[in-house]
Short mmCIF file of C-alpha atoms in Angstrom, two decimals:
data_model
loop_
_atom_site.label_atom_id
_atom_site.label_comp_id
_atom_site.label_asym_id
_atom_site.label_seq_id
_atom_site.Cartn_x
_atom_site.Cartn_y
_atom_site.Cartn_z
CA MET A 1 62.87 94.49 56.96
CA ARG A 2 64.78 97.48 58.64
CA ILE A 3 64.94 101.31 57.98
CA ALA A 4 68.54 102.43 56.46
CA LYS A 5 69.61 105.52 54.61
CA VAL A 6 71.50 105.00 51.51
CA ARG A 7 74.27 107.02 52.20
CA GLY A 8 76.63 106.01 49.30
CA THR A 9 77.70 103.32 46.27
CA VAL A 10 80.51 100.53 45.96
CA VAL A 11 81.82 100.03 42.09
CA SER A 12 83.06 97.05 41.44
CA THR A 13 85.01 95.85 37.44
CA GLN A 14 85.92 91.95 38.75
CA LYS A 15 83.71 90.14 40.12
CA GLU A 16 81.34 87.52 39.55
CA PRO A 17 79.67 87.57 36.04
CA SER A 18 76.05 87.46 37.04
CA LEU A 19 76.09 91.03 39.00
CA GLN A 20 77.21 92.74 35.77
CA GLY A 21 74.51 96.01 35.37
CA VAL A 22 73.72 95.61 39.95
CA LYS A 23 73.71 99.04 41.81
CA PHE A 24 75.47 98.66 44.97
CA LEU A 25 74.81 101.12 47.47
CA VAL A 26 76.08 101.52 51.04
CA VAL A 27 73.02 101.83 53.29
CA GLN A 28 73.14 102.55 57.02
CA PHE A 29 70.46 101.39 59.54
CA VAL A 30 68.44 103.23 60.71
CA ASP A 31 66.60 103.19 65.00
CA GLU A 32 62.70 102.86 65.22
CA ALA A 33 63.69 107.14 67.19
CA GLY A 34 65.18 107.99 63.72
CA GLN A 35 68.43 107.96 64.69
CA LEU A 36 71.59 106.99 62.29
CA LEU A 37 72.99 102.69 63.87
CA PRO A 38 77.19 101.89 63.15
CA ASP A 39 75.70 99.23 61.40
CA TYR A 40 75.46 99.09 56.85
CA GLU A 41 75.30 97.32 54.42
CA VAL A 42 75.89 97.25 51.01
CA ALA A 43 72.82 95.66 49.50
CA ALA A 44 71.71 95.58 45.39
CA ASP A 45 69.47 98.42 44.59
CA GLY A 46 65.93 97.31 43.05
CA VAL A 47 64.29 100.36 43.13
CA GLY A 48 66.15 103.91 42.15
CA ALA A 49 67.34 104.90 45.56
CA GLY A 50 68.83 108.11 45.57
CA ILE A 51 71.84 109.73 48.28
CA ASP A 52 69.91 110.52 51.45
CA GLU A 53 66.58 108.40 50.90
CA TRP A 54 65.08 106.05 53.27
CA VAL A 55 64.61 102.76 52.23
CA LEU A 56 63.32 99.18 53.79
CA VAL A 57 66.29 96.89 52.83
CA THR A 58 65.82 92.48 53.02
CA ARG A 59 67.79 90.54 53.96
CA GLY A 60 69.40 86.72 52.96
CA SER A 61 67.03 84.38 50.75
CA ALA A 62 64.42 87.46 50.22
CA ALA A 63 67.27 89.49 48.53
CA ARG A 64 67.48 86.61 45.45
CA GLN A 65 62.92 87.10 45.01
CA ARG A 66 62.46 89.86 41.92
CA PRO A 67 63.26 88.80 38.96
CA GLY A 68 66.56 88.88 37.31
CA SER A 69 68.17 88.46 40.32
CA GLU A 70 67.00 84.39 41.27
CA ALA A 71 70.80 83.34 40.58
CA ARG A 72 72.80 85.89 41.73
CA PRO A 73 74.60 85.60 45.17
CA LEU A 74 73.08 88.60 46.97
CA ASP A 75 72.70 88.78 50.58
CA ALA A 76 70.40 92.41 50.80
CA ALA A 77 68.92 94.86 48.39
CA VAL A 78 67.34 98.15 48.60
CA ILE A 79 63.34 96.46 47.93
CA ALA A 80 61.32 100.21 48.78
CA ILE A 81 61.61 104.07 49.17
CA ILE A 82 59.77 104.80 52.02
CA ASP A 83 57.31 107.57 52.50
CA THR A 84 55.73 107.88 55.57
CA VAL A 85 57.32 105.49 59.00
CA ASN A 86 54.65 106.08 62.12
CA VAL A 87 55.97 105.01 65.57
CA GLU A 88 53.16 105.12 67.98
CA GLY A 89 51.22 107.76 65.91
CA ARG A 90 54.21 110.52 65.51
CA PHE A 91 56.02 110.38 62.08
CA VAL A 92 59.59 109.85 62.61
CA TYR A 93 60.04 110.31 59.05
CA SER A 94 58.19 111.79 55.88
CA LYS A 95 59.63 111.55 52.73
CA ARG A 96 57.72 114.85 52.04
CA ASP A 97 59.98 116.94 55.28
CA GLN A 98 62.38 115.53 53.65
CA TYR A 99 65.35 114.16 56.43
CA ARG A 100 63.06 116.07 59.63
CA MET B 1 77.26 92.03 51.38
CA ARG B 2 79.83 93.30 53.56
CA ILE B 3 82.74 95.46 53.08
CA ALA B 4 86.19 93.65 54.34
CA LYS B 5 89.16 94.00 53.39
CA VAL B 6 91.76 90.39 52.89
CA ARG B 7 93.65 88.74 55.33
CA GLY B 8 94.86 85.95 55.06
CA THR B 9 94.28 82.48 54.22
CA VAL B 10 92.77 78.94 55.46
CA VAL B 11 94.08 75.51 54.09
CA SER B 12 92.54 72.08 55.51
CA THR B 13 93.32 69.00 53.89
CA GLN B 14 90.48 66.58 55.57
CA LYS B 15 86.87 68.24 54.21
CA GLU B 16 84.29 67.50 52.26
CA PRO B 17 84.53 66.18 49.44
CA SER B 18 82.77 69.00 47.52
CA LEU B 19 85.32 71.95 48.63
CA GLN B 20 88.44 70.37 46.77
CA GLY B 21 90.15 73.26 45.10
CA VAL B 22 87.80 75.70 46.85
CA LYS B 23 90.27 78.34 48.43
CA PHE B 24 89.67 79.71 51.62
CA LEU B 25 89.88 83.55 52.73
CA VAL B 26 90.57 85.16 56.16
CA VAL B 27 88.48 88.67 55.29
CA GLN B 28 87.53 91.42 58.14
CA PHE B 29 85.14 93.75 57.42
CA VAL B 30 85.45 97.28 58.00
CA ASP B 31 82.34 100.09 59.18
CA GLU B 32 81.76 102.65 56.77
CA ALA B 33 84.61 104.94 57.64
CA GLY B 34 86.74 102.37 56.36
CA GLN B 35 88.12 101.07 59.98
CA LEU B 36 88.47 97.63 60.71
CA LEU B 37 85.97 96.11 62.68
CA PRO B 38 86.99 92.42 65.17
CA ASP B 39 84.72 90.53 63.46
CA TYR B 40 86.51 88.09 60.27
CA GLU B 41 84.66 85.42 58.30
CA VAL B 42 86.44 82.62 56.02
CA ALA B 43 84.91 82.75 52.45
CA ALA B 44 85.70 81.35 49.73
CA ASP B 45 87.36 82.90 47.00
CA GLY B 46 85.33 83.35 44.00
CA VAL B 47 87.30 86.48 41.94
CA GLY B 48 90.51 85.95 42.64
CA ALA B 49 90.96 88.13 45.33
CA GLY B 50 94.80 88.88 47.13
CA ILE B 51 95.94 90.01 50.64
CA ASP B 52 94.58 93.58 51.36
CA GLU B 53 92.71 94.31 48.74
CA TRP B 54 88.71 95.48 49.49
CA VAL B 55 86.41 92.79 48.95
CA LEU B 56 82.68 92.53 48.96
CA VAL B 57 81.31 89.20 50.98
CA THR B 58 78.43 87.74 50.38
CA ARG B 59 77.14 85.14 53.18
CA GLY B 60 73.81 83.10 54.08
CA SER B 61 72.39 80.82 50.97
CA ALA B 62 74.24 83.66 48.53
CA ALA B 63 77.51 81.75 48.92
CA ARG B 64 76.51 78.89 47.27
CA GLN B 65 74.79 80.75 44.02
CA ARG B 66 77.56 80.44 41.46
CA PRO B 67 78.35 78.29 39.01
CA GLY B 68 80.03 74.76 40.88
CA SER B 69 79.29 76.09 44.45
CA GLU B 70 75.71 74.84 43.84
CA ALA B 71 75.99 71.68 47.00
CA ARG B 72 79.66 72.97 48.21
CA PRO B 73 78.31 73.93 52.44
CA LEU B 74 79.93 77.69 52.21
CA ASP B 75 77.82 80.29 53.98
CA ALA B 76 80.24 83.11 53.18
CA ALA B 77 82.02 84.11 49.51
CA VAL B 78 83.88 86.67 48.05
CA ILE B 79 82.13 87.99 45.32
CA ALA B 80 83.60 91.08 43.97
CA ILE B 81 86.96 92.81 43.84
CA ILE B 82 86.29 96.62 45.04
CA ASP B 83 87.25 99.65 42.96
CA THR B 84 85.84 102.24 44.89
CA VAL B 85 83.94 103.35 47.67
CA ASN B 86 82.14 106.52 47.71
CA VAL B 87 79.94 107.78 50.75
CA GLU B 88 78.32 110.87 51.15
CA GLY B 89 80.04 112.49 48.13
CA ARG B 90 83.61 111.41 49.07
CA PHE B 91 85.60 108.48 48.57
CA VAL B 92 86.44 106.31 51.58
CA TYR B 93 88.12 103.41 49.59
CA SER B 94 90.15 103.85 46.13
CA LYS B 95 91.35 100.57 45.39
CA ARG B 96 93.69 102.68 42.81
CA ASP B 97 95.22 105.06 45.15
CA GLN B 98 95.99 101.20 47.16
CA TYR B 99 95.04 101.18 50.94
CA ARG B 100 94.61 105.33 52.10
CA MET C 1 82.62 80.16 57.57
CA ARG C 2 84.05 80.16 60.76
CA ILE C 3 86.56 79.00 62.35
CA ALA C 4 86.20 77.36 65.60
CA LYS C 5 87.58 75.11 68.40
CA VAL C 6 86.06 71.48 68.91
CA ARG C 7 85.41 71.90 72.73
CA GLY C 8 82.82 68.68 73.87
CA THR C 9 80.15 67.01 73.27
CA VAL C 10 76.22 66.89 73.24
CA VAL C 11 74.60 63.78 73.47
CA SER C 12 70.61 63.27 72.89
CA THR C 13 67.88 59.77 72.97
CA GLN C 14 64.80 61.73 72.63
CA LYS C 15 65.47 64.23 69.44
CA GLU C 16 64.25 64.03 65.49
CA PRO C 17 64.10 60.42 63.81
CA SER C 18 66.68 62.22 60.98
CA LEU C 19 69.12 62.86 63.62
CA GLN C 20 70.08 59.84 64.41
CA GLY C 21 73.89 58.81 64.02
CA VAL C 22 74.51 62.52 63.94
CA LYS C 23 77.49 63.20 66.10
CA PHE C 24 77.33 66.24 68.00
CA LEU C 25 80.56 68.96 69.25
CA VAL C 26 80.70 71.89 70.94
CA VAL C 27 82.38 74.46 68.72
CA GLN C 28 84.01 77.03 70.28
CA PHE C 29 84.85 80.60 68.15
CA VAL C 30 87.89 81.63 67.76
CA ASP C 31 88.88 85.46 66.68
CA GLU C 32 91.21 85.89 64.11
CA ALA C 33 94.17 86.25 66.22
CA GLY C 34 93.65 83.04 67.73
CA GLN C 35 91.96 83.42 70.47
CA LEU C 36 89.06 82.10 72.39
CA LEU C 37 85.33 83.55 72.04
CA PRO C 38 82.71 83.26 74.51
CA ASP C 39 80.52 82.30 71.37
CA TYR C 40 79.68 78.79 70.32
CA GLU C 41 77.61 76.77 68.88
CA VAL C 42 76.57 73.03 68.24
CA ALA C 43 77.62 71.54 64.94
CA ALA C 44 77.15 68.02 63.01
CA ASP C 45 80.38 66.66 62.74
CA GLY C 46 80.90 65.78 58.82
CA VAL C 47 84.54 65.38 59.22
CA GLY C 48 85.61 63.07 62.15
CA ALA C 49 87.06 66.57 64.00
CA GLY C 50 88.39 65.52 67.65
CA ILE C 51 88.64 67.75 70.81
CA ASP C 52 91.19 70.38 70.98
CA GLU C 53 91.22 70.52 66.80
CA TRP C 54 90.60 73.81 65.07
CA VAL C 55 87.94 73.78 62.28
CA LEU C 56 85.81 75.53 59.95
CA VAL C 57 81.76 75.59 61.21
CA THR C 58 79.37 76.51 58.49
CA ARG C 59 76.15 77.55 59.32
CA GLY C 60 72.66 77.95 58.32
CA SER C 61 71.28 76.05 55.34
CA ALA C 62 74.93 75.16 54.02
CA ALA C 63 74.99 72.72 57.15
CA ARG C 64 72.60 70.49 54.99
CA GLN C 65 74.55 70.75 51.70
CA ARG C 66 75.91 67.48 52.36
CA PRO C 67 75.53 63.75 51.36
CA GLY C 68 73.00 62.22 53.41
CA SER C 69 71.94 65.34 55.43
CA GLU C 70 69.92 67.49 53.39
CA ALA C 71 66.46 66.85 55.03
CA ARG C 72 68.04 67.02 58.47
CA PRO C 73 67.11 70.14 60.37
CA LEU C 74 71.17 71.03 60.78
CA ASP C 75 71.90 74.88 61.30
CA ALA C 76 75.40 74.07 61.59
CA ALA C 77 78.18 71.60 60.72
CA VAL C 78 81.87 70.82 61.13
CA ILE C 79 82.97 70.86 56.86
CA ALA C 80 86.85 71.04 57.49
CA ILE C 81 89.84 70.38 59.10
CA ILE C 82 91.74 73.39 59.41
CA ASP C 83 96.40 72.45 58.30
CA THR C 84 96.91 76.11 59.01
CA VAL C 85 96.09 79.81 59.24
CA ASN C 86 97.87 82.43 58.17
CA VAL C 87 97.30 86.04 58.48
CA GLU C 88 99.73 88.62 57.57
CA GLY C 89 102.19 86.32 56.83
CA ARG C 90 102.12 84.83 60.04
CA PHE C 91 100.63 81.35 60.87
CA VAL C 92 97.85 81.85 63.94
CA TYR C 93 97.94 79.07 63.88
CA SER C 94 99.52 75.27 62.36
CA LYS C 95 97.70 71.64 63.57
CA ARG C 96 101.84 70.47 63.36
CA ASP C 97 102.72 72.15 65.64
CA GLN C 98 99.63 71.83 67.54
CA TYR C 99 98.00 74.27 69.56
CA ARG C 100 100.63 77.04 69.41
CA MET D 1 60.05 83.09 66.60
CA ARG D 2 60.53 86.64 68.54
CA ILE D 3 57.94 88.28 70.68
CA ALA D 4 57.46 91.28 69.94
CA LYS D 5 55.13 94.74 69.82
CA VAL D 6 53.34 96.46 67.33
CA ARG D 7 54.27 99.86 67.80
CA GLY D 8 53.62 101.69 64.02
CA THR D 9 53.69 101.28 60.01
CA VAL D 10 55.87 102.57 57.34
CA VAL D 11 54.44 103.55 53.99
CA SER D 12 56.05 103.13 50.08
CA THR D 13 54.38 103.49 47.11
CA GLN D 14 58.03 102.46 44.94
CA LYS D 15 59.10 99.19 45.43
CA GLU D 16 59.30 95.98 44.27
CA PRO D 17 55.57 94.99 42.89
CA SER D 18 55.21 91.68 43.75
CA LEU D 19 55.17 94.02 47.56
CA GLN D 20 51.76 95.69 46.64
CA GLY D 21 49.04 95.19 49.34
CA VAL D 22 51.06 94.23 51.65
CA LYS D 23 51.02 95.87 55.30
CA PHE D 24 54.46 97.15 56.67
CA LEU D 25 54.44 96.64 60.66
CA VAL D 26 57.10 97.97 62.85
CA VAL D 27 57.70 95.99 65.21
CA GLN D 28 60.08 96.34 68.75
CA PHE D 29 61.80 93.13 70.64
CA VAL D 30 60.61 92.44 73.84
CA ASP D 31 62.50 90.68 76.30
CA GLU D 32 61.64 87.10 77.90
CA ALA D 33 60.77 89.14 81.52
CA GLY D 34 58.37 91.39 79.32
CA GLN D 35 60.38 94.55 78.85
CA LEU D 36 61.17 96.40 75.32
CA LEU D 37 64.37 96.04 73.68
CA PRO D 38 66.65 98.65 71.02
CA ASP D 39 65.95 96.01 68.92
CA TYR D 40 63.07 96.33 66.03
CA GLU D 41 61.94 94.49 62.71
CA VAL D 42 59.95 95.80 59.54
CA ALA D 43 57.83 92.80 59.37
CA ALA D 44 54.49 91.63 56.69
CA ASP D 45 51.50 91.61 58.49
CA GLY D 46 49.99 88.36 58.36
CA VAL D 47 47.03 88.19 60.74
CA GLY D 48 45.50 91.46 60.96
CA ALA D 49 47.98 92.93 64.03
CA GLY D 50 47.34 96.21 65.67
CA ILE D 51 49.27 99.35 67.01
CA ASP D 52 50.41 97.95 70.79
CA GLU D 53 49.71 94.20 70.63
CA TRP D 54 52.12 91.47 71.20
CA VAL D 55 53.12 89.06 68.39
CA LEU D 56 55.10 86.42 67.12
CA VAL D 57 58.10 87.66 64.11
CA THR D 58 59.50 84.67 62.34
CA ARG D 59 62.46 85.83 60.08
CA GLY D 60 64.64 84.81 56.87
CA SER D 61 63.13 82.59 54.14
CA ALA D 62 60.32 81.22 57.20
CA ALA D 63 58.41 84.66 56.73
CA ARG D 64 57.79 83.55 52.59
CA GLN D 65 56.55 80.30 53.99
CA ARG D 66 52.38 82.15 53.35
CA PRO D 67 50.17 81.56 50.56
CA GLY D 68 51.11 84.21 47.61
CA SER D 69 54.38 85.61 49.41
CA GLU D 70 56.40 82.87 48.27
CA ALA D 71 58.09 84.88 45.62
CA ARG D 72 57.67 87.98 47.76
CA PRO D 73 61.53 89.89 48.89
CA LEU D 74 60.40 89.65 52.75
CA ASP D 75 62.49 88.56 55.66
CA ALA D 76 59.89 89.16 58.31
CA ALA D 77 56.63 88.43 58.90
CA VAL D 78 53.63 88.83 61.84
CA ILE D 79 52.71 84.81 62.37
CA ALA D 80 50.39 84.84 65.14
CA ILE D 81 48.66 87.39 67.62
CA ILE D 82 49.53 86.25 71.00
CA ASP D 83 47.29 85.16 73.47
CA THR D 84 49.38 84.61 76.98
CA VAL D 85 53.49 84.44 77.12
CA ASN D 86 53.60 82.40 80.68
CA VAL D 87 57.40 82.15 81.87
CA GLU D 88 58.29 79.74 84.92
CA GLY D 89 54.51 79.56 85.87
CA ARG D 90 54.13 83.04 86.06
CA PHE D 91 51.65 84.93 82.96
CA VAL D 92 54.42 87.69 81.42
CA TYR D 93 51.82 88.76 78.95
CA SER D 94 48.24 88.19 78.85
CA LYS D 95 46.00 89.51 76.31
CA ARG D 96 42.57 90.19 77.73
CA ASP D 97 44.97 92.00 80.82
CA GLN D 98 45.96 94.38 78.02
CA TYR D 99 49.98 94.93 78.42
CA ARG D 100 49.98 94.09 82.65
CA MET E 1 72.65 74.37 67.17
CA ARG E 2 72.23 76.97 70.45
CA ILE E 3 72.31 74.42 73.72
CA ALA E 4 69.45 76.10 75.92
CA LYS E 5 66.70 75.49 78.59
CA VAL E 6 63.11 75.39 78.33
CA ARG E 7 61.47 78.06 80.03
CA GLY E 8 57.80 78.32 79.27
CA THR E 9 55.11 78.31 76.21
CA VAL E 10 53.36 80.90 73.97
CA VAL E 11 49.48 80.50 73.39
CA SER E 12 47.73 81.77 70.20
CA THR E 13 44.67 81.50 68.24
CA GLN E 14 44.70 83.84 65.70
CA LYS E 15 47.67 82.76 63.30
CA GLU E 16 48.48 81.38 60.37
CA PRO E 17 46.41 78.52 59.45
CA SER E 18 49.28 76.32 58.50
CA LEU E 19 50.35 76.74 62.66
CA GLN E 20 47.35 74.58 63.94
CA GLY E 21 48.63 72.30 66.20
CA VAL E 22 52.25 73.41 67.15
CA LYS E 23 53.05 74.35 70.63
CA PHE E 24 55.55 76.97 71.01
CA LEU E 25 58.27 76.63 73.78
CA VAL E 26 60.26 79.98 74.99
CA VAL E 27 63.18 78.71 75.13
CA GLN E 28 66.40 80.54 76.91
CA PHE E 29 69.73 79.74 75.39
CA VAL E 30 73.06 78.66 77.82
CA ASP E 31 76.48 79.86 77.76
CA GLU E 32 79.37 77.04 77.01
CA ALA E 33 79.91 76.83 81.08
CA GLY E 34 75.76 75.77 81.73
CA GLN E 35 74.91 79.82 82.30
CA LEU E 36 71.60 81.30 81.24
CA LEU E 37 72.15 83.59 78.80
CA PRO E 38 69.44 87.05 77.95
CA ASP E 39 68.61 85.18 74.94
CA TYR E 40 65.63 83.43 74.58
CA GLU E 41 64.11 82.27 71.14
CA VAL E 42 60.32 81.11 71.01
CA ALA E 43 61.16 76.90 68.94
CA ALA E 44 58.46 75.04 67.66
CA ASP E 45 58.26 71.78 70.12
CA GLY E 46 59.22 68.71 67.57
CA VAL E 47 60.54 65.86 70.60
CA GLY E 48 58.09 66.64 73.73
CA ALA E 49 60.03 69.01 76.13
CA GLY E 50 59.28 69.85 79.26
CA ILE E 51 60.39 72.90 81.29
CA ASP E 52 63.66 73.09 82.70
CA GLU E 53 64.88 70.38 80.30
CA TRP E 54 68.32 71.67 77.91
CA VAL E 55 67.03 71.11 74.70
CA LEU E 56 68.86 72.07 71.50
CA VAL E 57 67.48 74.40 68.92
CA THR E 58 67.24 74.82 65.60
CA ARG E 59 67.18 77.86 63.71
CA GLY E 60 66.66 79.04 60.22
CA SER E 61 65.15 77.16 56.91
CA ALA E 62 66.44 74.27 59.28
CA ALA E 63 63.66 74.34 61.87
CA ARG E 64 61.11 73.61 59.31
CA GLN E 65 63.66 69.90 58.36
CA ARG E 66 60.28 68.13 59.40
CA PRO E 67 57.63 65.81 58.55
CA GLY E 68 54.96 68.02 58.49
CA SER E 69 56.37 72.00 59.73
CA GLU E 70 57.78 72.16 55.65
CA ALA E 71 55.68 74.74 54.30
CA ARG E 72 55.40 76.26 57.71
CA PRO E 73 56.79 80.19 58.73
CA LEU E 74 59.01 78.62 61.52
CA ASP E 75 62.43 79.31 62.19
CA ALA E 76 63.09 78.11 65.22
CA ALA E 77 62.84 74.58 66.25
CA VAL E 78 63.39 72.03 69.78
CA ILE E 79 64.80 68.90 67.88
CA ALA E 80 66.61 67.17 70.46
CA ILE E 81 66.16 66.67 74.20
CA ILE E 82 69.48 67.02 75.59
CA ASP E 83 71.24 63.96 77.79
CA THR E 84 74.44 65.39 78.34
CA VAL E 85 76.78 68.16 77.49
CA ASN E 86 79.98 67.69 78.13
CA VAL E 87 83.16 70.24 77.87
CA GLU E 88 86.87 69.40 77.75
CA GLY E 89 86.25 66.01 79.76
CA ARG E 90 83.96 67.28 82.55
CA PHE E 91 80.28 67.42 82.36
CA VAL E 92 78.47 70.52 81.96
CA TYR E 93 75.23 69.26 82.24
CA SER E 94 73.56 65.77 82.88
CA LYS E 95 69.93 65.01 82.72
CA ARG E 96 69.73 62.59 85.41
CA ASP E 97 71.55 64.13 87.82
CA GLN E 98 69.12 66.98 86.96
CA TYR E 99 70.38 70.44 86.40
CA ARG E 100 73.70 70.37 88.38
#
């Protein structure tokens, strides 16, 4: 999984019928020091994540391992809202402190 | 999924028999600020997308999660035509305004 | 899928038994303007492609979505010989004109 | 698989229910000479790996090929703690010598 | 598949139980002209490959398409020992001539 920050949303009316009701989030990846990377992904939201929250993004067939999404053409999903990221004993991110 | 712009088409007569009737689109990826990236993909069209439209492209086994495509050797598909992309409260793209 | 040019072949005697009879092609990827990229792949030939022809290459589990290849350890396959690539109304490649 | 060094942990309360009890490790990839690379991954721990240990990380659907994880939305997992890495007859890493 | 050169081995005692008996090879990728690339992979050996031999490496779910490996958490495997690589009519590699 990759650590990412929720940056925005994508809206689509004309789409695969199985995607009805799926919320698409624009998530931007973060490096292990907490800096935003140029890479992003559009991921299905599975956990009610909000703008600016740090999340775990899973990619590939893993994105369909959620109840109701097994047959959707998804290759990326937000599967967790991050509380803390700790690297070498230091908190790189803590949700409580809000965006260091 | 990735955001991409439809740029063109690929035509092939001699191909895997299961690919009969599949429309192949050349889609070029777009960064989160709306700029075209050098990367492209050839994706099966699932939603009737037209040249210059912005679309969502799914890759990997997800491209076969569409009725009739389960056994086709596809690794990329257009699954949605984008109405709007909103990043940090700003519209990066709006189909109505046509290609900002 | 990616657009590639067939550049050569790989021959192997000592291999997984299920690979008997599979022809391995060296294919080099091409950018959307028709220039050769440094990236290549070794792909199983599914359509009788010849040296210098432009082809569509599928990667990942899609490479096994062909009759007889379901249980082979393949992660790339040539699934179509390209007739034309058209980008923004211009032919980047036409098989008839042979290699522009 | 890739060789990586365990650098830290990610904690999440609000997540896919199937992820209850999964320990998330921040692992940073190492090149074949033993130098840390900028790339990292968040991987589910399957073997009780500790901070600073070198491990094997598997990605994609392989991360779910472990008893109990078949239906979890995981795309990366630590599957082995490395004892030694030997390249061209030289030990690049030996757990006994602890971090060369 | 990718062309790679076998460079070394990885040994692990503490690992997923299903990995007992799997030999892990460090393989370094080679470009289409025969030069070593910085990228490597740790791949399960399926064909008895030795140090310095050139091999075909398959990645992703393809690595598990071998008898006995269907349920192992593998994402890379050596599936063939290469005899010859021929690009544009020239032998880039021939096992008989040993490492050009």
